[in-house]
Structure formats: C-alpha cells, structure tokens
Tab-separated table of C-alpha atoms in Angstrom:
chain	number	residue	atom	x	y	z
A	1	MET	CA	17.571	2.796	33.932
A	2	SER	CA	16.775	5.635	36.416
A	3	ASP	CA	13.772	7.635	36.005
A	4	PHE	CA	13.381	11.447	36.619
A	5	ASP	CA	11.384	13.509	39.177
A	6	MET	CA	8.060	14.496	38.245
A	7	HIS	CA	8.897	17.953	38.695
A	8	THR	CA	11.910	18.430	36.988
A	9	LYS	CA	11.836	21.643	34.966
A	10	LEU	CA	12.561	21.461	31.212
A	11	ASP	CA	13.812	24.371	29.113
A	12	SER	CA	11.323	23.860	26.117
A	13	THR	CA	14.265	25.751	23.888
A	14	ASP	CA	16.697	22.973	24.518
A	15	ALA	CA	15.594	20.599	21.870
A	16	GLU	CA	18.080	17.891	22.791
A	17	LYS	CA	17.262	17.966	26.488
A	18	VAL	CA	13.747	17.315	25.451
A	19	VAL	CA	14.543	14.462	23.063
A	20	GLU	CA	16.748	12.803	25.833
A	21	LYS	CA	13.910	13.067	28.474
A	22	VAL	CA	11.553	11.642	26.093
A	23	ARG	CA	13.960	8.708	25.137
A	24	GLU	CA	14.570	7.963	28.768
A	25	ARG	CA	11.016	7.625	29.692
A	26	TYR	CA	9.795	5.787	26.552
A	27	ALA	CA	12.701	3.320	27.403
A	28	ALA	CA	11.230	2.901	30.930
A	29	PHE	CA	7.753	1.994	29.400
A	30	ALA	CA	9.378	-0.481	27.030
A	31	THR	CA	11.336	-2.044	29.644
A	32	ALA	CA	8.439	-2.105	32.180
A	33	GLY	CA	5.845	-3.290	29.333
A	34	THR	CA	3.426	-0.213	31.019
A	35	SER	CA	3.081	3.403	30.238
A	36	CYS	CA	2.727	6.210	32.894
A	37	CYS	CA	0.708	4.355	35.530
A	38	GLY	CA	1.602	1.199	37.202
A	39	PRO	CA	0.874	-2.495	36.111
A	40	ALA	CA	1.400	-3.558	32.339
A	41	THR	CA	-2.369	-3.660	31.713
A	42	THR	CA	-2.834	-0.109	32.121
A	43	SER	CA	-1.871	3.190	30.736
A	44	CYS	CA	-2.139	7.056	31.770
A	45	CYS	CA	-5.920	6.312	30.641
A	46	GLY	CA	-6.643	3.036	32.377
A	47	SER	CA	-6.737	-0.497	30.741
A	48	THR	CA	-4.904	-0.549	27.297
A	49	ALA	CA	-7.142	-2.685	25.875
A	50	THR	CA	-10.090	-0.489	26.650
A	51	MET	CA	-8.523	2.902	26.199
A	52	ALA	CA	-7.367	1.457	22.608
A	53	GLN	CA	-11.076	0.409	21.688
A	54	SER	CA	-12.201	3.907	23.105
A	55	LEU	CA	-9.873	5.676	20.647
A	56	GLY	CA	-11.286	3.572	17.469
A	57	TYR	CA	-9.238	0.383	17.323
A	58	ASP	CA	-10.981	-2.641	16.278
A	59	SER	CA	-11.279	-5.532	19.147
A	60	ILE	CA	-10.406	-7.980	16.480
A	61	ASP	CA	-7.196	-6.273	15.609
A	62	LEU	CA	-6.266	-5.903	19.275
A	63	ASP	CA	-6.984	-9.457	19.854
A	64	LEU	CA	-4.638	-10.731	17.215
A	65	LEU	CA	-1.518	-8.841	18.574
A	66	PRO	CA	0.950	-10.464	20.692
A	67	LYS	CA	0.954	-9.636	24.445
A	68	GLY	CA	2.863	-6.278	24.947
A	69	ALA	CA	2.374	-4.483	21.644
A	70	ASN	CA	-0.344	-2.378	23.010
A	71	LEU	CA	1.194	-0.076	25.800
A	72	GLY	CA	-1.626	2.378	25.663
A	73	LEU	CA	0.631	5.344	24.419
A	74	GLY	CA	-1.717	6.517	21.630
A	75	CYS	CA	-4.240	9.463	21.440
A	76	GLY	CA	-6.418	8.342	18.351
A	77	ALA	CA	-6.624	5.387	15.860
A	78	PRO	CA	-5.152	6.677	12.663
A	79	LEU	CA	-4.834	3.307	10.587
A	80	GLN	CA	-8.645	3.127	10.247
A	81	HIS	CA	-8.312	5.912	8.125
A	82	LEU	CA	-5.313	5.247	6.115
A	83	GLU	CA	-7.090	2.775	3.833
A	84	LEU	CA	-4.092	0.604	3.331
A	85	ALA	CA	-3.978	-1.582	0.228
A	86	GLU	CA	-2.336	-4.784	-0.682
A	87	GLY	CA	1.255	-4.451	-1.615
A	88	GLU	CA	1.643	-0.699	-0.245
A	89	THR	CA	4.638	0.473	1.443
A	90	VAL	CA	3.628	2.430	5.026
A	91	VAL	CA	5.950	4.148	7.383
A	92	ASP	CA	4.964	4.195	10.907
A	93	LEU	CA	6.518	7.220	12.909
A	94	GLY	CA	7.290	6.448	16.659
A	95	SER	CA	6.447	2.937	16.192
A	96	GLY	CA	6.737	2.051	19.995
A	97	ALA	CA	6.275	-1.657	20.697
A	98	GLY	CA	4.501	-2.153	17.139
A	99	ILE	CA	0.853	-2.026	17.502
A	100	ASP	CA	0.141	0.240	14.342
A	101	ALA	CA	3.079	-1.462	12.497
A	102	LEU	CA	1.763	-5.064	13.288
A	103	ILE	CA	-1.999	-4.030	12.425
A	104	ALA	CA	-0.535	-2.018	9.115
A	105	ALA	CA	1.124	-5.330	8.382
A	106	ARG	CA	-1.769	-7.517	7.893
A	107	ALA	CA	-3.666	-4.810	5.746
A	108	VAL	CA	-0.645	-4.499	3.053
A	109	GLY	CA	-0.258	-8.146	3.074
A	110	PRO	CA	3.232	-10.187	2.305
A	111	ARG	CA	3.547	-8.218	-0.836
A	112	GLY	CA	3.529	-4.993	0.974
A	113	ARG	CA	5.935	-3.554	3.347
A	114	VAL	CA	5.777	-2.006	6.634
A	115	ILE	CA	8.649	0.266	8.325
A	116	GLY	CA	8.500	1.318	11.779
A	117	ILE	CA	10.997	4.204	13.008
A	118	ASP	CA	11.828	4.881	16.625
A	119	MET	CA	14.688	6.436	18.624
A	120	THR	CA	14.423	4.321	21.824
A	121	PRO	CA	16.501	0.959	21.439
A	122	GLU	CA	14.097	-0.830	24.255
A	123	MET	CA	10.957	-0.048	22.117
A	124	LEU	CA	12.813	-1.195	18.936
A	125	GLU	CA	13.785	-4.525	20.763
A	126	ALA	CA	10.306	-4.772	22.102
A	127	ALA	CA	8.522	-4.284	18.605
A	128	ARG	CA	11.087	-6.644	16.853
A	129	ALA	CA	10.298	-9.327	19.490
A	130	ASN	CA	6.437	-8.684	18.959
A	131	ALA	CA	6.840	-8.949	15.298
A	132	ALA	CA	8.822	-12.237	15.356
A	133	GLY	CA	5.904	-13.511	17.828
A	134	SER	CA	3.363	-12.732	15.181
A	135	GLY	CA	5.463	-14.424	12.178
A	136	VAL	CA	5.231	-11.268	10.524
A	137	GLU	CA	8.099	-11.106	7.943
A	138	HIS	CA	7.373	-7.979	5.858
A	139	VAL	CA	7.601	-5.358	8.588
A	140	GLU	CA	10.850	-3.930	10.018
A	141	PHE	CA	11.728	-1.498	12.703
A	142	ARG	CA	14.615	1.132	12.068
A	143	GLU	CA	16.115	3.385	14.649
A	144	GLY	CA	16.011	6.756	13.888
A	145	ARG	CA	14.767	10.404	14.681
A	146	LEU	CA	11.701	11.813	12.862
A	147	GLU	CA	13.642	14.760	12.266
A	148	ASN	CA	16.091	12.435	9.751
A	149	LEU	CA	14.317	9.560	8.674
A	150	PRO	CA	16.269	6.248	7.676
A	151	VAL	CA	13.945	6.258	4.505
A	152	ASP	CA	14.861	6.728	0.896
A	153	ASP	CA	13.237	9.583	-1.069
A	154	ALA	CA	9.942	9.082	-2.600
A	155	THR	CA	9.561	5.623	-1.789
A	156	VAL	CA	6.531	5.229	0.621
A	157	ASP	CA	2.863	5.110	-0.208
A	158	ALA	CA	1.439	5.955	3.129
A	159	VAL	CA	2.656	7.509	6.460
A	160	THR	CA	1.106	7.015	9.947
A	161	SER	CA	1.983	8.296	13.306
A	162	ASN	CA	0.006	8.115	16.890
A	163	CYS	CA	0.676	10.793	19.241
A	164	VAL	CA	4.305	11.099	18.618
A	165	ILE	CA	4.924	14.073	16.340
A	166	ASN	CA	3.669	16.489	19.197
A	167	LEU	CA	6.877	15.189	21.298
A	168	VAL	CA	9.251	16.337	18.625
A	169	PRO	CA	10.601	19.894	19.287
A	170	ASP	CA	11.333	20.698	15.595
A	171	LYS	CA	7.920	19.417	14.000
A	172	SER	CA	8.708	21.422	10.964
A	173	ALA	CA	11.715	19.231	10.218
A	174	VAL	CA	9.410	15.974	10.732
A	175	PHE	CA	6.863	17.379	8.041
A	176	ALA	CA	9.778	17.867	6.057
A	177	GLU	CA	10.912	14.433	6.031
A	178	ILE	CA	7.409	12.906	5.658
A	179	ALA	CA	7.172	14.787	2.215
A	180	ARG	CA	10.590	13.744	1.256
A	181	ILE	CA	9.772	9.966	1.581
A	182	LEU	CA	6.220	10.169	0.277
A	183	ARG	CA	5.728	9.361	-3.390
A	184	PRO	CA	3.979	12.080	-5.443
A	185	GLY	CA	0.157	11.868	-4.171
A	186	GLY	CA	1.039	10.008	-1.103
A	187	ARG	CA	-0.601	10.236	1.808
A	188	LEU	CA	-0.717	10.339	5.694
A	189	VAL	CA	-3.396	10.059	8.446
A	190	VAL	CA	-1.841	11.294	11.854
A	191	SER	CA	-3.485	11.107	15.341
A	192	ASP	CA	-1.576	13.977	17.421
A	193	ILE	CA	-2.072	16.747	20.055
A	194	VAL	CA	-2.757	20.328	19.180
A	195	LEU	CA	-3.545	23.384	21.489
A	196	ASP	CA	-6.534	25.616	20.862
A	197	GLY	CA	-4.959	28.079	23.808
A	198	GLU	CA	-1.796	29.086	25.378
A	199	LEU	CA	-0.821	26.459	28.486
A	200	PRO	CA	0.253	27.862	31.588
A	201	ASP	CA	3.960	28.006	32.136
A	202	VAL	CA	3.808	25.012	34.735
A	203	VAL	CA	2.466	22.715	32.258
A	204	ARG	CA	4.879	23.827	29.628
A	205	GLU	CA	7.948	23.401	32.084
A	206	ASN	CA	7.016	20.160	33.660
A	207	VAL	CA	8.649	17.289	32.160
A	208	MET	CA	6.028	14.835	32.923
A	209	ALA	CA	3.538	16.893	31.138
A	210	TYR	CA	5.746	16.907	28.126
A	211	VAL	CA	6.189	13.309	27.876
A	212	GLY	CA	2.746	12.661	28.349
A	213	CYS	CA	1.981	14.559	24.941
A	214	VAL	CA	0.680	17.962	26.601
A	215	SER	CA	3.145	20.565	26.752
A	216	GLY	CA	5.100	19.355	23.639
A	217	ALA	CA	2.095	20.439	21.637
A	218	GLU	CA	1.690	23.275	19.296
A	219	ARG	CA	-0.945	25.743	18.508
A	220	ARG	CA	-3.422	24.321	15.961
A	221	GLN	CA	-2.637	27.219	13.628
A	222	VAL	CA	0.898	27.032	13.531
A	223	TYR	CA	0.916	23.212	13.587
A	224	PHE	CA	-0.958	22.920	10.153
A	225	ASP	CA	1.028	25.974	8.758
A	226	MET	CA	4.140	23.854	8.956
A	227	LEU	CA	2.618	20.834	7.808
A	228	ALA	CA	1.499	23.259	4.582
A	229	ALA	CA	4.823	24.635	4.320
A	230	ALA	CA	6.428	21.175	3.770
A	231	GLY	CA	3.923	20.616	1.004
A	232	LEU	CA	1.550	18.399	2.517
A	233	GLY	CA	-1.847	19.709	1.861
A	234	LYS	CA	-5.431	18.824	1.262
A	235	VAL	CA	-5.843	18.409	4.826
A	236	GLU	CA	-9.223	16.845	6.382
A	237	ILE	CA	-9.636	16.648	10.051
A	238	LEU	CA	-11.350	13.422	10.691
A	239	LYS	CA	-11.551	13.563	14.510
A	240	ASP	CA	-11.090	16.500	16.917
A	241	ALA	CA	-11.818	15.709	20.562
A	242	ASP	CA	-10.958	17.108	23.922
A	243	PHE	CA	-7.825	15.094	25.197
A	244	LEU	CA	-8.413	15.636	28.943
A	245	GLU	CA	-12.040	14.654	28.501
A	246	MET	CA	-10.955	11.150	26.600
A	247	THR	CA	-8.793	10.445	29.289
A	248	GLU	CA	-11.102	11.080	32.244
A	249	LYS	CA	-13.825	8.896	30.823
A	250	ALA	CA	-11.452	6.141	30.525
A	251	SER	CA	-9.852	6.637	34.312
A	252	PRO	CA	-10.969	9.638	36.107
A	253	THR	CA	-9.020	8.564	39.320
A	254	GLU	CA	-5.633	8.334	37.533
A	255	VAL	CA	-6.293	11.485	35.784
A	256	ILE	CA	-7.017	13.506	38.829
A	257	SER	CA	-3.914	11.898	40.606
A	258	LEU	CA	-1.624	12.788	37.646
A	259	LEU	CA	-2.708	16.266	37.439
A	260	GLU	CA	-2.419	16.790	41.212
A	261	ALA	CA	0.924	15.132	41.300
A	262	ALA	CA	2.370	17.453	38.293
A	263	LYS	CA	0.557	20.451	40.051
A	264	ILE	CA	-1.798	21.287	37.162
A	265	ASP	CA	-4.933	22.972	37.460
A	266	ARG	CA	-7.744	21.225	35.166
A	267	ASN	CA	-9.299	24.396	34.173
A	268	ASP	CA	-5.796	25.348	32.949
A	269	VAL	CA	-5.804	22.552	29.978
A	270	ALA	CA	-9.623	21.978	29.706
A	271	GLY	CA	-10.990	22.681	26.018
A	272	LYS	CA	-7.201	23.767	25.033
A	273	VAL	CA	-5.545	20.299	24.357
A	274	ARG	CA	-7.152	18.489	21.641
A	275	SER	CA	-6.707	15.197	20.120
A	276	VAL	CA	-6.537	15.602	16.528
A	277	THR	CA	-6.918	12.596	13.833
A	278	TYR	CA	-6.244	14.337	10.233
A	279	ARG	CA	-5.545	13.228	6.711
A	280	ALA	CA	-3.057	14.859	4.426
A	281	ARG	CA	-1.373	14.360	1.017
A	282	LYS	CA	1.747	15.066	-0.727
A	283	VAL	CA	0.890	17.909	-3.315
C-alpha cells in the first residue's frame, strides 16, 4: 500500500477524504507492525512498551499480550478507570491491533463479551490474529465506522476508546452512537485529544498532524458540549496532560524530527494540545 506525502494538504471540511487518509495510514501501521516512526518496537513517542507504561498501562497486562498487539498508538490508559466487572459487555472503539480489547477480555472473563470496532481491514486482521494467539474466545472484532456502529441498541455496559474519536470528522455522530448502544446508566471511559487553543493553519492542514492525533482535535468546550448533546453526562476528568510534553519526555529526538518535518513550530502547539481521559454515563 502506498503512503502519502508528509506535506499533503487536507481540506478538513472534506470528511470522506479525511477518513480515507486516516484509514490508509493506519493500514500501513498494521501491515508494518509499527506506528509512525521506524521499527516495530517504537511508536511516535519511542518504545511502545515504555510509552504504554508511561500512559498508565500495567506492565503485567502488557507482558501478557501477544507480540504486535501494542502498536503505541494511544494517548492514555482508559481501561484502568473503566472498572469492568465479570460478565459485562464492553465495546472498544477504534480497537486497532487489539491491545485494549484483549486486556478488557481478561477483566470481564469468559461470561463477558468484548467487541472491538475498527474501519481498517488490516488492523482487524492483526487484532483477530492476536486474539487467536491469546486463546481468547469471548472477544470479536467487527469492521465498521464509529459514526455507524455495528452494535445493537442498548446492549452494552461500557464503552472505551483510546485516541481515536479525535480522528473522526463528525464527532457528534460518534457520541450519538455511543449513547445508542449503551444500556441506561451505562458508562464510558475515553482517552482523547482536545484543544485549549486554536491551532495554526499549517497544523490543521497537514495530513500527518491529523493522523497523529493533533489537527483532528476539537476545542475542549465544543467537544464536551457534543458529548452532553448526545445524552452522555456526569463527566469526570480523570487525567489532563500536555500531549506535547508527554511525547517529548518519552522520545524528545523523534518529536523534534517530526515537528521539523511537518513544519510545525513547537510554540504553536505547546500547552494547547491536551491528552484527556474522562468518564461519563448515559443519562
């Protein structure tokens, strides 16, 4: 599969073009067994294992995963806050190679059920292979868009997602779908990117910035207003961190290289791009 030029300009109003570019890039990640930068043991932020632990993943959970399940594509560790119980049904939005779905499967046990949703066939193939390698039978991966989830109404106890909703142009549709599939009182814990300031045009127009979770992000107030409009409330902010600082601590050299290649001035994004983990409920 061909990649696209780092400086390709993207009209953010062209939703389907955005989706296709995201799909293309994540297909490349799945095929290569890596994220943005080089060998399979590194992500945009350095070692995938090191980055996952710095985000809050338990080293024991990571050690039990099959090789290739952790591609280093998240911006938080939402599962630790979801408080899953045995027998529950949980949906992972943008499940990738299966890291969160497989960890969740252990939490809900064989009487529970885990459904991973992803729009990229290559990611689905990787996730299914990882599930088979783990011997987990109560997890399944379905192809679908987050704006139109292949899940029945009011059948889910909990929803999680890790740095994916920000990549979807129509976020209000995603929140409406989450509300649709959750049972009354059902909960979600999501790690995502929000903005505490406007990004310069060079960032918003750059495809690599979009796929890297930055320019697809929405202003904080707008994001949570859309969440509330979908009937998802009782919001608790569990973690709020500067995304740039997080990535710089893990791998400063790679971050500098990426910013320079994308022609992004560090000062234009510092403090504005936030990695937020939050909990909410269907009200």
